mmCIF file of C-alpha atoms in Angstrom:
data_model
loop_
_atom_site.group_PDB
_atom_site.id
_atom_site.type_symbol
_atom_site.label_atom_id
_atom_site.label_comp_id
_atom_site.label_asym_id
_atom_site.label_seq_id
_atom_site.Cartn_x
_atom_site.Cartn_y
_atom_site.Cartn_z
ATOM 1 C CA UNK U 22 -29.052 14.615 13.274
ATOM 2 C CA UNK U 23 -25.366 15.417 12.916
ATOM 3 C CA UNK U 24 -23.557 18.671 12.278
ATOM 4 C CA UNK U 25 -20.433 18.139 10.194
ATOM 5 C CA UNK U 26 -17.718 20.764 10.054
ATOM 6 C CA UNK U 27 -14.058 21.090 9.209
ATOM 7 C CA UNK U 28 -11.902 22.357 12.058
ATOM 8 C CA UNK U 29 -8.307 22.830 10.932
ATOM 9 C CA UNK U 30 -7.062 19.396 9.902
ATOM 10 C CA UNK U 31 -9.981 17.584 11.500
ATOM 11 C CA UNK U 32 -13.453 16.533 10.497
ATOM 12 C CA UNK U 33 -15.737 17.198 13.450
ATOM 13 C CA UNK U 34 -19.115 15.516 13.760
ATOM 14 C CA UNK U 35 -21.435 16.830 16.472
ATOM 15 C CA UNK U 36 -24.503 14.728 17.256
ATOM 16 C CA UNK U 37 -27.439 16.971 18.083
ATOM 17 C CA UNK U 38 -30.315 16.810 20.527
ATOM 18 C CA UNK U 39 -31.932 13.484 21.340
ATOM 19 C CA UNK U 40 -29.771 11.736 18.750
ATOM 20 C CA UNK U 41 -26.994 12.095 21.319
ATOM 21 C CA UNK U 42 -28.965 9.848 23.636
ATOM 22 C CA UNK U 43 -29.868 7.315 20.966
ATOM 23 C CA UNK U 44 -26.341 7.143 19.605
ATOM 24 C CA UNK U 45 -24.686 7.369 23.020
ATOM 25 C CA UNK U 46 -22.165 9.732 21.546
ATOM 26 C CA UNK U 47 -22.029 13.515 21.408
ATOM 27 C CA UNK U 48 -19.173 14.139 19.007
ATOM 28 C CA UNK U 49 -16.465 12.557 16.883
ATOM 29 C CA UNK U 50 -13.215 14.125 15.713
ATOM 30 C CA UNK U 51 -11.439 12.478 12.806
ATOM 31 C CA UNK U 52 -8.162 13.737 11.278
ATOM 32 C CA UNK U 53 -8.859 14.606 7.629
ATOM 33 C CA UNK U 54 -5.917 12.406 6.641
ATOM 34 C CA UNK U 55 -8.058 9.460 7.771
ATOM 35 C CA UNK U 56 -11.170 10.531 5.860
ATOM 36 C CA UNK U 57 -11.459 8.875 2.443
ATOM 37 C CA UNK U 58 -14.624 10.520 1.169
ATOM 38 C CA UNK U 59 -18.277 11.332 1.690
ATOM 39 C CA UNK U 60 -21.315 10.222 -0.296
ATOM 40 C CA UNK U 61 -25.003 11.115 -0.138
ATOM 41 C CA UNK U 62 -26.645 7.701 0.004
ATOM 42 C CA UNK U 63 -30.355 7.397 0.877
ATOM 43 C CA UNK U 64 -30.225 3.680 -0.014
ATOM 44 C CA UNK U 65 -27.693 2.918 2.729
ATOM 45 C CA UNK U 66 -30.501 2.446 5.253
ATOM 46 C CA UNK U 67 -31.498 -0.831 3.556
ATOM 47 C CA UNK U 68 -28.078 -2.405 4.249
ATOM 48 C CA UNK U 69 -27.680 -4.957 7.030
ATOM 49 C CA UNK U 70 -26.659 -3.167 10.220
ATOM 50 C CA UNK U 71 -25.000 -5.993 12.103
ATOM 51 C CA UNK U 72 -24.843 -6.231 15.869
ATOM 52 C CA UNK U 73 -25.617 -3.119 17.899
ATOM 53 C CA UNK U 74 -23.217 -2.382 20.738
ATOM 54 C CA UNK U 75 -24.011 0.099 22.105
ATOM 55 C CA UNK U 76 -26.836 2.103 20.579
ATOM 56 C CA UNK U 77 -30.497 2.268 19.659
ATOM 57 C CA UNK U 78 -32.324 0.575 16.830
ATOM 58 C CA UNK U 79 -36.005 0.704 16.082
ATOM 59 C CA UNK U 80 -36.383 -0.561 12.493
ATOM 60 C CA UNK U 81 -38.043 2.046 10.311
ATOM 61 C CA UNK U 82 -37.621 4.691 12.975
ATOM 62 C CA UNK U 83 -34.078 5.102 14.139
ATOM 63 C CA UNK U 84 -30.665 3.554 13.747
ATOM 64 C CA UNK U 85 -28.112 5.122 16.053
ATOM 65 C CA UNK U 86 -24.927 4.025 17.740
ATOM 66 C CA UNK U 87 -22.130 1.578 17.075
ATOM 67 C CA UNK U 88 -22.841 -1.482 14.929
ATOM 68 C CA UNK U 89 -20.526 -4.387 14.184
ATOM 69 C CA UNK U 90 -20.746 -6.132 10.820
ATOM 70 C CA UNK U 91 -18.240 -8.437 9.106
ATOM 71 C CA UNK U 92 -15.503 -7.361 11.480
ATOM 72 C CA UNK U 93 -16.125 -3.680 10.819
ATOM 73 C CA UNK U 94 -17.351 -1.099 13.281
ATOM 74 C CA UNK U 95 -19.775 1.410 11.774
ATOM 75 C CA UNK U 96 -21.275 4.452 13.476
ATOM 76 C CA UNK U 97 -24.904 5.149 12.570
ATOM 77 C CA UNK U 98 -27.123 8.108 13.339
ATOM 78 C CA UNK U 99 -30.077 8.100 10.960
ATOM 79 C CA UNK U 100 -33.788 8.769 11.388
ATOM 80 C CA UNK U 101 -34.537 10.226 7.954
ATOM 81 C CA UNK U 102 -32.843 8.005 5.316
ATOM 82 C CA UNK U 103 -33.255 10.675 2.615
ATOM 83 C CA UNK U 104 -30.673 12.790 4.442
ATOM 84 C CA UNK U 105 -28.029 10.092 4.828
ATOM 85 C CA UNK U 106 -24.363 10.757 4.184
ATOM 86 C CA UNK U 107 -21.750 7.985 4.356
ATOM 87 C CA UNK U 108 -18.261 9.068 5.441
ATOM 88 C CA UNK U 109 -15.612 6.437 4.739
ATOM 89 C CA UNK U 110 -12.630 6.368 7.106
ATOM 90 C CA UNK U 111 -9.229 4.690 7.126
ATOM 91 C CA UNK U 112 -7.278 3.391 10.130
ATOM 92 C CA UNK U 113 -9.883 4.616 12.594
ATOM 93 C CA UNK U 114 -12.002 2.965 15.256
ATOM 94 C CA UNK U 115 -14.947 3.195 12.859
ATOM 95 C CA UNK U 116 -14.691 1.961 9.276
ATOM 96 C CA UNK U 117 -17.399 4.443 8.277
ATOM 97 C CA UNK U 118 -19.911 6.902 9.657
ATOM 98 C CA UNK U 119 -23.503 6.845 8.454
ATOM 99 C CA UNK U 120 -24.976 10.198 9.416
ATOM 100 C CA UNK U 121 -28.179 12.119 8.967
ATOM 101 C CA UNK U 122 -27.375 15.712 8.068
ATOM 102 C CA UNK U 123 -29.510 18.701 7.220
ATOM 103 C CA UNK U 124 -28.144 19.151 3.678
ATOM 104 C CA UNK U 125 -26.430 16.017 2.299
ATOM 105 C CA UNK U 126 -25.232 17.723 -0.876
ATOM 106 C CA UNK U 127 -23.586 20.562 1.019
ATOM 107 C CA UNK U 128 -22.034 18.170 3.540
ATOM 108 C CA UNK U 129 -20.554 15.990 0.783
ATOM 109 C CA UNK U 130 -19.134 19.091 -0.935
ATOM 110 C CA UNK U 131 -17.684 20.323 2.370
ATOM 111 C CA UNK U 132 -15.883 17.045 3.045
ATOM 112 C CA UNK U 133 -14.756 16.381 -0.527
ATOM 113 C CA UNK U 134 -13.425 19.944 -0.901
ATOM 114 C CA UNK U 135 -11.466 19.561 2.321
ATOM 115 C CA UNK U 136 -9.847 16.401 0.920
ATOM 116 C CA UNK U 137 -8.786 17.733 -2.496
ATOM 117 C CA UNK J 9 -10.657 -7.005 9.158
ATOM 118 C CA UNK J 10 -13.655 -7.037 6.856
ATOM 119 C CA UNK J 11 -14.491 -9.663 4.289
ATOM 120 C CA UNK J 12 -12.144 -9.923 1.341
ATOM 121 C CA UNK J 13 -13.306 -8.177 -1.807
ATOM 122 C CA UNK J 14 -15.666 -10.371 -3.745
ATOM 123 C CA UNK J 15 -15.574 -8.424 -6.977
ATOM 124 C CA UNK J 16 -13.275 -7.651 -9.872
ATOM 125 C CA UNK J 17 -12.257 -4.019 -9.392
ATOM 126 C CA UNK J 18 -11.233 -3.718 -13.020
ATOM 127 C CA UNK J 19 -14.610 -4.881 -14.301
ATOM 128 C CA UNK J 20 -16.445 -2.674 -11.814
ATOM 129 C CA UNK J 21 -14.547 0.468 -12.860
ATOM 130 C CA UNK J 22 -15.204 -0.261 -16.547
ATOM 131 C CA UNK J 23 -18.915 -0.702 -15.789
ATOM 132 C CA UNK J 24 -18.810 2.616 -13.912
ATOM 133 C CA UNK J 25 -17.359 4.294 -17.043
ATOM 134 C CA UNK J 26 -20.427 3.184 -18.991
ATOM 135 C CA UNK J 27 -22.857 4.157 -16.248
ATOM 136 C CA UNK J 28 -21.410 7.618 -15.547
ATOM 137 C CA UNK J 29 -20.878 8.123 -19.282
ATOM 138 C CA UNK J 30 -24.532 7.523 -20.079
ATOM 139 C CA UNK J 31 -26.274 9.099 -17.091
ATOM 140 C CA UNK J 32 -23.876 11.717 -15.717
ATOM 141 C CA UNK J 33 -22.580 11.931 -12.163
ATOM 142 C CA UNK J 34 -25.694 13.287 -10.508
ATOM 143 C CA UNK J 35 -27.888 10.855 -12.413
ATOM 144 C CA UNK J 36 -26.198 7.833 -10.855
ATOM 145 C CA UNK J 37 -27.086 6.875 -7.280
ATOM 146 C CA UNK J 38 -25.168 4.476 -5.085
ATOM 147 C CA UNK J 39 -28.137 2.108 -5.536
ATOM 148 C CA UNK J 40 -27.498 2.255 -9.313
ATOM 149 C CA UNK J 41 -23.804 1.536 -8.801
ATOM 150 C CA UNK J 42 -24.490 -1.396 -6.508
ATOM 151 C CA UNK J 43 -27.039 -2.818 -8.965
ATOM 152 C CA UNK J 44 -24.946 -2.383 -12.124
ATOM 153 C CA UNK J 45 -21.432 -3.048 -10.869
ATOM 154 C CA UNK J 46 -22.157 -6.184 -8.889
ATOM 155 C CA UNK J 47 -20.408 -4.693 -5.878
ATOM 156 C CA UNK J 48 -21.662 -4.740 -2.307
ATOM 157 C CA UNK J 49 -22.218 -1.273 -0.933
ATOM 158 C CA UNK J 50 -19.689 -1.605 1.867
ATOM 159 C CA UNK J 51 -17.092 -3.028 -0.561
ATOM 160 C CA UNK J 52 -17.681 -0.059 -2.824
ATOM 161 C CA UNK J 53 -17.001 2.342 0.035
ATOM 162 C CA UNK J 54 -14.054 0.326 1.269
ATOM 163 C CA UNK J 55 -12.435 0.179 -2.173
ATOM 164 C CA UNK J 56 -13.167 3.616 -3.587
ATOM 165 C CA UNK J 57 -13.865 5.714 -0.475
ATOM 166 C CA UNK J 58 -16.912 7.423 -1.970
ATOM 167 C CA UNK J 59 -19.025 7.763 -5.075
ATOM 168 C CA UNK J 60 -16.634 10.512 -6.151
ATOM 169 C CA UNK J 61 -13.664 8.194 -5.575
ATOM 170 C CA UNK J 62 -15.218 5.653 -7.916
ATOM 171 C CA UNK J 63 -16.055 8.403 -10.404
ATOM 172 C CA UNK J 64 -12.416 9.565 -10.449
ATOM 173 C CA UNK J 65 -11.269 5.982 -11.041
ATOM 174 C CA UNK J 66 -13.821 5.657 -13.868
ATOM 175 C CA UNK J 67 -12.816 8.977 -15.436
ATOM 176 C CA UNK J 68 -9.121 8.040 -15.375
ATOM 177 C CA UNK J 69 -9.954 4.663 -16.880
ATOM 178 C CA UNK J 70 -11.966 6.335 -19.634
ATOM 179 C CA UNK J 71 -9.097 8.690 -20.406
ATOM 180 C CA UNK J 72 -6.631 5.770 -20.526
ATOM 181 C CA UNK J 73 -8.841 3.300 -22.407
ATOM 182 C CA UNK J 74 -10.808 5.559 -24.762
ATOM 183 C CA UNK J 75 -9.160 8.963 -25.068
ATOM 184 C CA UNK J 76 -5.487 7.926 -25.098
ATOM 185 C CA UNK J 77 -5.932 5.549 -28.076
ATOM 186 C CA UNK J 78 -7.836 8.319 -29.873
ATOM 187 C CA UNK J 79 -4.908 10.669 -29.301
ATOM 188 C CA UNK J 80 -2.514 8.051 -30.692
ATOM 189 C CA UNK J 81 -4.678 7.565 -33.779
ATOM 190 C CA UNK J 82 -5.135 11.302 -34.282
ATOM 191 C CA UNK J 83 -1.359 11.664 -34.396
ATOM 192 C CA UNK J 84 -1.448 9.766 -37.700
ATOM 193 C CA UNK J 85 -4.386 11.689 -39.252
ATOM 194 C CA UNK J 86 -3.590 12.834 -42.772
ATOM 195 C CA UNK J 87 -6.140 15.636 -42.985
ATOM 196 C CA UNK J 88 -8.715 17.612 -41.018
ATOM 197 C CA UNK J 89 -11.575 15.485 -42.321
ATOM 198 C CA UNK J 90 -9.958 12.353 -40.888
ATOM 199 C CA UNK J 91 -9.293 14.032 -37.549
ATOM 200 C CA UNK J 92 -12.908 15.207 -37.372
ATOM 201 C CA UNK J 93 -14.228 11.772 -38.248
ATOM 202 C CA UNK J 94 -11.984 10.059 -35.683
ATOM 203 C CA UNK J 95 -13.216 12.296 -32.875
ATOM 204 C CA UNK J 96 -16.892 12.180 -33.803
ATOM 205 C CA UNK J 97 -16.837 8.389 -34.021
ATOM 206 C CA UNK J 98 -15.050 7.886 -30.670
ATOM 207 C CA UNK J 99 -16.832 6.901 -27.474
ATOM 208 C CA UNK J 100 -16.346 10.088 -25.475
ATOM 209 C CA UNK J 101 -19.538 10.143 -23.411
ATOM 210 C CA UNK J 102 -17.901 10.353 -20.016
ATOM 211 C CA UNK J 103 -15.388 12.978 -21.147
ATOM 212 C CA UNK J 104 -18.140 15.218 -22.536
ATOM 213 C CA UNK J 105 -20.286 14.854 -19.436
ATOM 214 C CA UNK J 106 -17.271 15.462 -17.206
ATOM 215 C CA UNK J 107 -16.487 18.688 -19.078
ATOM 216 C CA UNK J 108 -20.056 19.935 -18.796
ATOM 217 C CA UNK J 109 -21.092 18.630 -15.396
ATOM 218 C CA UNK J 110 -18.194 17.979 -13.049
ATOM 219 C CA UNK J 111 -15.251 20.076 -14.237
ATOM 220 C CA UNK J 112 -16.864 23.411 -13.244
ATOM 221 C CA UNK J 113 -17.366 22.094 -9.687
ATOM 222 C CA UNK J 114 -14.357 19.825 -9.214
ATOM 223 C CA UNK J 115 -10.783 21.007 -9.747
ATOM 224 C CA UNK J 116 -9.393 17.491 -9.998
ATOM 225 C CA UNK J 117 -11.867 16.607 -12.742
ATOM 226 C CA UNK J 118 -11.105 19.918 -14.469
ATOM 227 C CA UNK J 119 -7.367 19.139 -14.455
ATOM 228 C CA UNK J 120 -7.912 15.642 -15.880
ATOM 229 C CA UNK J 121 -10.209 16.713 -18.720
ATOM 230 C CA UNK J 122 -8.123 19.773 -19.578
ATOM 231 C CA UNK J 123 -4.998 17.601 -19.882
ATOM 232 C CA UNK J 124 -6.891 15.112 -22.055
ATOM 233 C CA UNK J 125 -8.268 17.790 -24.386
ATOM 234 C CA UNK J 126 -4.849 19.452 -24.588
ATOM 235 C CA UNK J 127 -3.403 16.101 -25.684
ATOM 236 C CA UNK J 128 -6.078 15.834 -28.406
ATOM 237 C CA UNK J 129 -5.267 19.367 -29.579
ATOM 238 C CA UNK J 130 -1.530 18.659 -29.655
ATOM 239 C CA UNK J 131 -1.984 15.421 -31.602
ATOM 240 C CA UNK J 132 -4.034 17.245 -34.244
ATOM 241 C CA UNK J 133 -1.632 20.194 -34.419
ATOM 242 C CA UNK J 134 1.335 17.874 -34.865
ATOM 243 C CA UNK J 135 -0.367 15.553 -37.362
ATOM 244 C CA UNK J 136 -1.696 18.322 -39.595
ATOM 245 C CA UNK J 137 1.127 20.796 -38.999
ATOM 246 C CA UNK J 138 -1.287 23.535 -37.987
ATOM 247 C CA UNK J 139 -1.114 26.141 -35.198
ATOM 248 C CA UNK J 140 -2.371 25.076 -31.762
ATOM 249 C CA UNK J 141 -5.377 27.462 -31.756
ATOM 250 C CA UNK J 142 -6.600 26.023 -35.067
ATOM 251 C CA UNK J 143 -6.201 22.487 -33.743
ATOM 252 C CA UNK J 144 -8.171 23.487 -30.634
ATOM 253 C CA UNK J 145 -10.893 24.917 -32.859
ATOM 254 C CA UNK J 146 -11.057 21.641 -34.758
ATOM 255 C CA UNK J 147 -11.357 19.692 -31.481
ATOM 256 C CA UNK J 148 -14.066 22.077 -30.243
ATOM 257 C CA UNK J 149 -15.964 21.642 -33.500
ATOM 258 C CA UNK J 150 -15.743 17.868 -33.322
ATOM 259 C CA UNK J 151 -16.903 17.790 -29.698
ATOM 260 C CA UNK J 152 -19.736 20.146 -30.611
ATOM 261 C CA UNK J 153 -20.794 17.762 -33.383
ATOM 262 C CA UNK J 154 -20.701 14.871 -30.922
ATOM 263 C CA UNK J 155 -22.946 16.815 -28.565
ATOM 264 C CA UNK J 156 -25.405 17.584 -31.350
ATOM 265 C CA UNK J 157 -25.776 13.911 -32.057
ATOM 266 C CA UNK J 158 -26.194 13.701 -35.827
ATOM 267 C CA UNK J 159 -23.012 14.851 -37.400
ATOM 268 C CA UNK J 160 -22.532 13.199 -40.746
ATOM 269 C CA UNK J 161 -23.679 15.933 -43.125
ATOM 270 C CA UNK J 162 -22.487 18.808 -40.933
ATOM 271 C CA UNK J 163 -19.195 17.022 -40.403
ATOM 272 C CA UNK J 164 -18.687 16.402 -44.120
ATOM 273 C CA UNK J 165 -19.390 20.028 -44.967
ATOM 274 C CA UNK J 166 -17.093 21.252 -42.243
ATOM 275 C CA UNK J 167 -14.344 18.864 -43.246
ATOM 276 C CA UNK J 168 -14.247 20.345 -46.746
ATOM 277 C CA UNK J 169 -13.904 23.844 -45.326
ATOM 278 C CA UNK J 170 -11.391 22.842 -42.699
ATOM 279 C CA UNK J 171 -9.142 21.129 -45.198
ATOM 280 C CA UNK J 172 -9.010 24.369 -47.144
ATOM 281 C CA UNK J 173 -7.635 26.013 -43.994
ATOM 282 C CA UNK J 174 -4.841 23.553 -43.317
#
């Protein structure tokens, strides 16, 4: 699971607990100027993931880490698809982040409010 | 670099107007958008940034395609009955839902719909030569009739009264 917060002009994503191990990442800091939006999207889990490098993928159980698809790099950290939020980025290492958060609605509002 | 866009953005935004205008923002999932707009999920995110980004594009399209022409037509209305009939026969689903659902929670939506409704009010005030508050009341009445659904008899009765006022 990921904790998403706004810290000044940055979006900070902290990967919690064992997810850190699965995703091989403990945190991400993205300037808000490079964040295009956030969307609660339980259906995202059904999308093709591409090639994992590096990370952990057990279909139906966990998708975590960096995945490459169609020339894009996407960061995934999802165990419970119902709590998925997609954060679209611009001019960053990752094209988008697909995160499991505790409260998708609140996380989307937090990010969108920081952008407008 | 990702794949080039394989969809017509213009067509997709117009389809989003219809979808958001019939089901409201919260009633439309990304699955719905992908299914109805013929857009791949990742292309949708890449193009619009988020569901809200697409919604804002759809709302602006609705205001340009549906509300702006209404404003232009209202500017030529000869009487209150005509103005009322023009508004109640317009396709304003997304505007009404935006006012009720999104504007209270989204300042950008609030600014867009307020500007659009102000333009409607001004067109009526100018066309009928009536004070702005009376024009706003006429707009509010018409939108209320649209929300109620069946408006013909109520609208006709109101029109008679309103034309006595102007």
